[in-house]
Amino acid sequence: MTDSRIAKARLGTDGPEVGAQGLGCMGMSFAYGPTDADEARATLERALELGVTLFDTADAYGQGENERFLAPFFKAHRDELVIATKFGLSIPPDAPTTRVIRNDAPYIRQAVEASLRRLDVDVIDLYYMHRRDVNIPVEETVGVMSELVREGKVKHLGLSEVTGGELRAAHAVHPITAVQSEWSLFSRDIEAGVVPAAEELGVALVPYSPLGRGFLTGSFANADTDLTATDFRRQQPRFTGENAAVNGALLEPVRAMAEAHGASLGQIALAWVQRQAAVLGVAAVPIPGTRRRVRVEENTAATRIVLGDEEMALLEPIASKVAGERYADMSFSSAGREPGE
């Protein structure tokens, strides 16, 4: 693998400049089973060496454990990186399939103070509303978030899993720097409403799970048999049972394209996100997650792969053929609220 640093990109019209690819840190301490902490720390350092400067976490990841894990790395490199974390979603440890969503003002203020303490920083660079509480107007939630900016606790605001209409309503209250949503060869629902709104408003997209939670890399074929009992992918319909077999067959054109490029399946999947964002005219900084140095080297190298029009056309039909939803309960996603979905 080359040691070339990745190119840079800007988050939103007035947001910070970051590496063209970020790093999703959730799996370092949550959701994907046992972790080698030393390797995860080395992965953070290697990512920074390669030009990755956007590091993504959330208070929901291990009930704050992920933020605590990242704090020493952030402190050692504070001026070199952009810290993104989130509020608004909690997962009870005794009920791992349950999602509790809160966007009310007292909760937001409690959450930001707790994240600042765990991260051991004075200000959060990019603060996301993790999930939308539909019982509270998004304008009200963003109004509270904007107060955090004025108070110097947060620099930039982000939203996650919102519809195009919700993004427009939020942006009218305070500039939104980035929207984080799932976007990959398997998950393209945001292209209907969110991407056009983001392009119109000058908001960056931060695609999470651009590797289909690892399925697009070919690293596992069926969550029921290939993953540990604590891996939350066993709860996601498209990775289990007959759905997994159907979706595995959809990787054949990706595999052929990877062979033609001398690349991995994952690199083609990441290159697709880059090219699709360019085609649709929206700035995008994907945040593939990994806990291993070799994978962050592989992922960043994908930023130098450019897919042609014919290759994009070959990959175009895949998403429409995917079996199973992204989540067992799609009400927590923007797709569950987007008109026409």
mmCIF file with all atom_site columns, N, CA and C in Angstrom, residues 276-315:
data_model
loop_
_atom_site.group_PDB
_atom_site.id
_atom_site.type_symbol
_atom_site.label_atom_id
_atom_site.label_alt_id
_atom_site.label_comp_id
_atom_site.label_asym_id
_atom_site.label_entity_id
_atom_site.label_seq_id
_atom_site.pdbx_PDB_ins_code
_atom_site.Cartn_x
_atom_site.Cartn_y
_atom_site.Cartn_z
_atom_site.occupancy
_atom_site.B_iso_or_equiv
_atom_site.pdbx_formal_charge
_atom_site.auth_seq_id
_atom_site.auth_comp_id
_atom_site.auth_asym_id
_atom_site.auth_atom_id
_atom_site.pdbx_PDB_model_num
ATOM 1   N N  . GLN A 1 276 ? -20.483 8.656  -7.060  1.00 0.00 ? 276 GLN A N  1
ATOM 2   C CA . GLN A 1 276 ? -21.914 8.959  -7.035  1.00 0.00 ? 276 GLN A CA 1
ATOM 3   C C  . GLN A 1 276 ? -22.164 10.347 -6.446  1.00 0.00 ? 276 GLN A C  1
ATOM 4   N N  . ALA A 1 277 ? -21.422 10.702 -5.412  1.00 0.00 ? 277 ALA A N  1
ATOM 5   C CA . ALA A 1 277 ? -21.559 12.038 -4.826  1.00 0.00 ? 277 ALA A CA 1
ATOM 6   C C  . ALA A 1 277 ? -21.188 13.104 -5.847  1.00 0.00 ? 277 ALA A C  1
ATOM 7   N N  . ALA A 1 278 ? -20.110 12.859 -6.600  1.00 0.00 ? 278 ALA A N  1
ATOM 8   C CA . ALA A 1 278 ? -19.687 13.819 -7.621  1.00 0.00 ? 278 ALA A CA 1
ATOM 9   C C  . ALA A 1 278 ? -20.743 13.943 -8.721  1.00 0.00 ? 278 ALA A C  1
ATOM 10  N N  . VAL A 1 279 ? -21.312 12.818 -9.127  1.00 0.00 ? 279 VAL A N  1
ATOM 11  C CA . VAL A 1 279 ? -22.345 12.824 -10.167 1.00 0.00 ? 279 VAL A CA 1
ATOM 12  C C  . VAL A 1 279 ? -23.554 13.646 -9.715  1.00 0.00 ? 279 VAL A C  1
ATOM 13  N N  . LEU A 1 280 ? -23.913 13.524 -8.437  1.00 0.00 ? 280 LEU A N  1
ATOM 14  C CA . LEU A 1 280 ? -25.095 14.211 -7.913  1.00 0.00 ? 280 LEU A CA 1
ATOM 15  C C  . LEU A 1 280 ? -24.772 15.611 -7.408  1.00 0.00 ? 280 LEU A C  1
ATOM 16  N N  . GLY A 1 281 ? -23.512 16.008 -7.481  1.00 0.00 ? 281 GLY A N  1
ATOM 17  C CA . GLY A 1 281 ? -23.134 17.377 -7.164  1.00 0.00 ? 281 GLY A CA 1
ATOM 18  C C  . GLY A 1 281 ? -23.113 17.735 -5.698  1.00 0.00 ? 281 GLY A C  1
ATOM 19  N N  . VAL A 1 282 ? -22.883 16.758 -4.842  1.00 0.00 ? 282 VAL A N  1
ATOM 20  C CA . VAL A 1 282 ? -22.863 17.025 -3.405  1.00 0.00 ? 282 VAL A CA 1
ATOM 21  C C  . VAL A 1 282 ? -21.506 16.634 -2.833  1.00 0.00 ? 282 VAL A C  1
ATOM 22  N N  . ALA A 1 283 ? -20.991 17.438 -1.908  1.00 0.00 ? 283 ALA A N  1
ATOM 23  C CA . ALA A 1 283 ? -19.737 17.100 -1.231  1.00 0.00 ? 283 ALA A CA 1
ATOM 24  C C  . ALA A 1 283 ? -19.985 15.944 -0.272  1.00 0.00 ? 283 ALA A C  1
ATOM 25  N N  . ALA A 1 284 ? -19.092 14.974 -0.257  1.00 0.00 ? 284 ALA A N  1
ATOM 26  C CA . ALA A 1 284 ? -19.278 13.817 0.619   1.00 0.00 ? 284 ALA A CA 1
ATOM 27  C C  . ALA A 1 284 ? -17.945 13.366 1.200   1.00 0.00 ? 284 ALA A C  1
ATOM 28  N N  . VAL A 1 285 ? -17.950 13.074 2.498   1.00 0.00 ? 285 VAL A N  1
ATOM 29  C CA . VAL A 1 285 ? -16.777 12.539 3.192   1.00 0.00 ? 285 VAL A CA 1
ATOM 30  C C  . VAL A 1 285 ? -17.219 11.252 3.890   1.00 0.00 ? 285 VAL A C  1
ATOM 31  N N  . PRO A 1 286 ? -17.036 10.102 3.242   1.00 0.00 ? 286 PRO A N  1
ATOM 32  C CA . PRO A 1 286 ? -17.449 8.834  3.847   1.00 0.00 ? 286 PRO A CA 1
ATOM 33  C C  . PRO A 1 286 ? -16.646 8.527  5.107   1.00 0.00 ? 286 PRO A C  1
ATOM 34  N N  . ILE A 1 287 ? -17.260 7.780  6.028   1.00 0.00 ? 287 ILE A N  1
ATOM 35  C CA . ILE A 1 287 ? -16.564 7.409  7.260   1.00 0.00 ? 287 ILE A CA 1
ATOM 36  C C  . ILE A 1 287 ? -16.588 5.891  7.460   1.00 0.00 ? 287 ILE A C  1
ATOM 37  N N  . PRO A 1 288 ? -15.906 5.141  6.593   1.00 0.00 ? 288 PRO A N  1
ATOM 38  C CA . PRO A 1 288 ? -15.855 3.693  6.826   1.00 0.00 ? 288 PRO A CA 1
ATOM 39  C C  . PRO A 1 288 ? -15.233 3.416  8.184   1.00 0.00 ? 288 PRO A C  1
ATOM 40  N N  . GLY A 1 289 ? -15.786 2.437  8.864   1.00 0.00 ? 289 GLY A N  1
ATOM 41  C CA . GLY A 1 289 ? -15.251 2.085  10.181  1.00 0.00 ? 289 GLY A CA 1
ATOM 42  C C  . GLY A 1 289 ? -14.309 0.904  10.092  1.00 0.00 ? 289 GLY A C  1
ATOM 43  N N  . THR A 1 290 ? -13.276 0.939  10.900  1.00 0.00 ? 290 THR A N  1
ATOM 44  C CA . THR A 1 290 ? -12.377 -0.209 10.999  1.00 0.00 ? 290 THR A CA 1
ATOM 45  C C  . THR A 1 290 ? -11.617 -0.142 12.312  1.00 0.00 ? 290 THR A C  1
ATOM 46  N N  . ARG A 1 291 ? -11.079 -1.287 12.729  1.00 0.00 ? 291 ARG A N  1
ATOM 47  C CA . ARG A 1 291 ? -10.284 -1.367 13.947  1.00 0.00 ? 291 ARG A CA 1
ATOM 48  C C  . ARG A 1 291 ? -8.858  -1.839 13.653  1.00 0.00 ? 291 ARG A C  1
ATOM 49  N N  . ARG A 1 292 ? -8.537  -1.908 12.339  1.00 0.00 ? 292 ARG A N  1
ATOM 50  C CA . ARG A 1 292 ? -7.247  -2.478 11.953  1.00 0.00 ? 292 ARG A CA 1
ATOM 51  C C  . ARG A 1 292 ? -6.507  -1.554 10.995  1.00 0.00 ? 292 ARG A C  1
ATOM 52  N N  . ARG A 1 293 ? -5.190  -1.452 11.183  1.00 0.00 ? 293 ARG A N  1
ATOM 53  C CA . ARG A 1 293 ? -4.363  -0.584 10.339  1.00 0.00 ? 293 ARG A CA 1
ATOM 54  C C  . ARG A 1 293 ? -4.422  -0.984 8.869   1.00 0.00 ? 293 ARG A C  1
ATOM 55  N N  . VAL A 1 294 ? -4.375  -2.267 8.605   1.00 0.00 ? 294 VAL A N  1
ATOM 56  C CA . VAL A 1 294 ? -4.358  -2.713 7.212   1.00 0.00 ? 294 VAL A CA 1
ATOM 57  C C  . VAL A 1 294 ? -5.624  -2.280 6.485   1.00 0.00 ? 294 VAL A C  1
ATOM 58  N N  . ARG A 1 295 ? -6.728  -2.230 7.209   1.00 0.00 ? 295 ARG A N  1
ATOM 59  C CA . ARG A 1 295 ? -7.988  -1.833 6.578   1.00 0.00 ? 295 ARG A CA 1
ATOM 60  C C  . ARG A 1 295 ? -8.049  -0.328 6.344   1.00 0.00 ? 295 ARG A C  1
ATOM 61  N N  . VAL A 1 296 ? -7.516  0.467  7.258   1.00 0.00 ? 296 VAL A N  1
ATOM 62  C CA . VAL A 1 296 ? -7.546  1.909  7.024   1.00 0.00 ? 296 VAL A CA 1
ATOM 63  C C  . VAL A 1 296 ? -6.620  2.268  5.864   1.00 0.00 ? 296 VAL A C  1
ATOM 64  N N  . GLU A 1 297 ? -5.540  1.513  5.691   1.00 0.00 ? 297 GLU A N  1
ATOM 65  C CA . GLU A 1 297 ? -4.658  1.723  4.537   1.00 0.00 ? 297 GLU A CA 1
ATOM 66  C C  . GLU A 1 297 ? -5.402  1.370  3.242   1.00 0.00 ? 297 GLU A C  1
ATOM 67  N N  . GLU A 1 298 ? -6.135  0.269  3.276   1.00 0.00 ? 298 GLU A N  1
ATOM 68  C CA . GLU A 1 298 ? -6.910  -0.155 2.109   1.00 0.00 ? 298 GLU A CA 1
ATOM 69  C C  . GLU A 1 298 ? -8.006  0.853  1.789   1.00 0.00 ? 298 GLU A C  1
ATOM 70  N N  . ASN A 1 299 ? -8.712  1.306  2.821   1.00 0.00 ? 299 ASN A N  1
ATOM 71  C CA . ASN A 1 299 ? -9.828  2.226  2.607   1.00 0.00 ? 299 ASN A CA 1
ATOM 72  C C  . ASN A 1 299 ? -9.369  3.569  2.053   1.00 0.00 ? 299 ASN A C  1
ATOM 73  N N  . THR A 1 300 ? -8.306  4.119  2.604   1.00 0.00 ? 300 THR A N  1
ATOM 74  C CA . THR A 1 300 ? -7.844  5.423  2.124   1.00 0.00 ? 300 THR A CA 1
ATOM 75  C C  . THR A 1 300 ? -7.303  5.326  0.702   1.00 0.00 ? 300 THR A C  1
ATOM 76  N N  . ALA A 1 301 ? -6.721  4.188  0.354   1.00 0.00 ? 301 ALA A N  1
ATOM 77  C CA . ALA A 1 301 ? -6.221  4.008  -1.014  1.00 0.00 ? 301 ALA A CA 1
ATOM 78  C C  . ALA A 1 301 ? -7.359  4.062  -2.027  1.00 0.00 ? 301 ALA A C  1
ATOM 79  N N  . ALA A 1 302 ? -8.588  3.752  -1.577  1.00 0.00 ? 302 ALA A N  1
ATOM 80  C CA . ALA A 1 302 ? -9.739  3.783  -2.479  1.00 0.00 ? 302 ALA A CA 1
ATOM 81  C C  . ALA A 1 302 ? -10.048 5.187  -2.971  1.00 0.00 ? 302 ALA A C  1
ATOM 82  N N  . THR A 1 303 ? -9.571  6.211  -2.263  1.00 0.00 ? 303 THR A N  1
ATOM 83  C CA . THR A 1 303 ? -9.832  7.590  -2.710  1.00 0.00 ? 303 THR A CA 1
ATOM 84  C C  . THR A 1 303 ? -9.137  7.889  -4.025  1.00 0.00 ? 303 THR A C  1
ATOM 85  N N  . ARG A 1 304 ? -8.199  7.028  -4.428  1.00 0.00 ? 304 ARG A N  1
ATOM 86  C CA . ARG A 1 304 ? -7.472  7.245  -5.685  1.00 0.00 ? 304 ARG A CA 1
ATOM 87  C C  . ARG A 1 304 ? -8.016  6.401  -6.834  1.00 0.00 ? 304 ARG A C  1
ATOM 88  N N  . ILE A 1 305 ? -9.126  5.719  -6.595  1.00 0.00 ? 305 ILE A N  1
ATOM 89  C CA . ILE A 1 305 ? -9.781  4.935  -7.646  1.00 0.00 ? 305 ILE A CA 1
ATOM 90  C C  . ILE A 1 305 ? -10.967 5.746  -8.183  1.00 0.00 ? 305 ILE A C  1
ATOM 91  N N  . VAL A 1 306 ? -10.995 5.950  -9.488  1.00 0.00 ? 306 VAL A N  1
ATOM 92  C CA . VAL A 1 306 ? -12.095 6.686  -10.114 1.00 0.00 ? 306 VAL A CA 1
ATOM 93  C C  . VAL A 1 306 ? -12.832 5.746  -11.058 1.00 0.00 ? 306 VAL A C  1
ATOM 94  N N  . LEU A 1 307 ? -14.093 5.487  -10.774 1.00 0.00 ? 307 LEU A N  1
ATOM 95  C CA . LEU A 1 307 ? -14.890 4.606  -11.621 1.00 0.00 ? 307 LEU A CA 1
ATOM 96  C C  . LEU A 1 307 ? -15.419 5.370  -12.823 1.00 0.00 ? 307 LEU A C  1
ATOM 97  N N  . GLY A 1 308 ? -15.436 4.714  -13.988 1.00 0.00 ? 308 GLY A N  1
ATOM 98  C CA . GLY A 1 308 ? -15.926 5.333  -15.211 1.00 0.00 ? 308 GLY A CA 1
ATOM 99  C C  . GLY A 1 308 ? -17.438 5.223  -15.343 1.00 0.00 ? 308 GLY A C  1
ATOM 100 N N  . ASP A 1 309 ? -17.971 5.883  -16.338 1.00 0.00 ? 309 ASP A N  1
ATOM 101 C CA . ASP A 1 309 ? -19.418 5.887  -16.547 1.00 0.00 ? 309 ASP A CA 1
ATOM 102 C C  . ASP A 1 309 ? -19.967 4.484  -16.788 1.00 0.00 ? 309 ASP A C  1
ATOM 103 N N  . GLU A 1 310 ? -19.261 3.682  -17.566 1.00 0.00 ? 310 GLU A N  1
ATOM 104 C CA . GLU A 1 310 ? -19.742 2.329  -17.854 1.00 0.00 ? 310 GLU A CA 1
ATOM 105 C C  . GLU A 1 310 ? -19.728 1.464  -16.598 1.00 0.00 ? 310 GLU A C  1
ATOM 106 N N  . GLU A 1 311 ? -18.709 1.667  -15.760 1.00 0.00 ? 311 GLU A N  1
ATOM 107 C CA . GLU A 1 311 ? -18.640 0.905  -14.514 1.00 0.00 ? 311 GLU A CA 1
ATOM 108 C C  . GLU A 1 311 ? -19.776 1.317  -13.579 1.00 0.00 ? 311 GLU A C  1
ATOM 109 N N  . MET A 1 312 ? -20.057 2.592  -13.505 1.00 0.00 ? 312 MET A N  1
ATOM 110 C CA . MET A 1 312 ? -21.166 3.065  -12.667 1.00 0.00 ? 312 MET A CA 1
ATOM 111 C C  . MET A 1 312 ? -22.490 2.496  -13.159 1.00 0.00 ? 312 MET A C  1
ATOM 112 N N  . ALA A 1 313 ? -22.642 2.398  -14.469 1.00 0.00 ? 313 ALA A N  1
ATOM 113 C CA . ALA A 1 313 ? -23.871 1.842  -15.036 1.00 0.00 ? 313 ALA A CA 1
ATOM 114 C C  . ALA A 1 313 ? -24.039 0.366  -14.666 1.00 0.00 ? 313 ALA A C  1
ATOM 115 N N  . LEU A 1 314 ? -22.939 -0.367 -14.608 1.00 0.00 ? 314 LEU A N  1
ATOM 116 C CA . LEU A 1 314 ? -22.998 -1.775 -14.226 1.00 0.00 ? 314 LEU A CA 1
ATOM 117 C C  . LEU A 1 314 ? -23.417 -1.957 -12.769 1.00 0.00 ? 314 LEU A C  1
ATOM 118 N N  . LEU A 1 315 ? -23.031 -0.994 -11.929 1.00 0.00 ? 315 LEU A N  1
ATOM 119 C CA . LEU A 1 315 ? -23.338 -1.087 -10.504 1.00 0.00 ? 315 LEU A CA 1
ATOM 120 C C  . LEU A 1 315 ? -24.699 -0.473 -10.159 1.00 0.00 ? 315 LEU A C  1
#
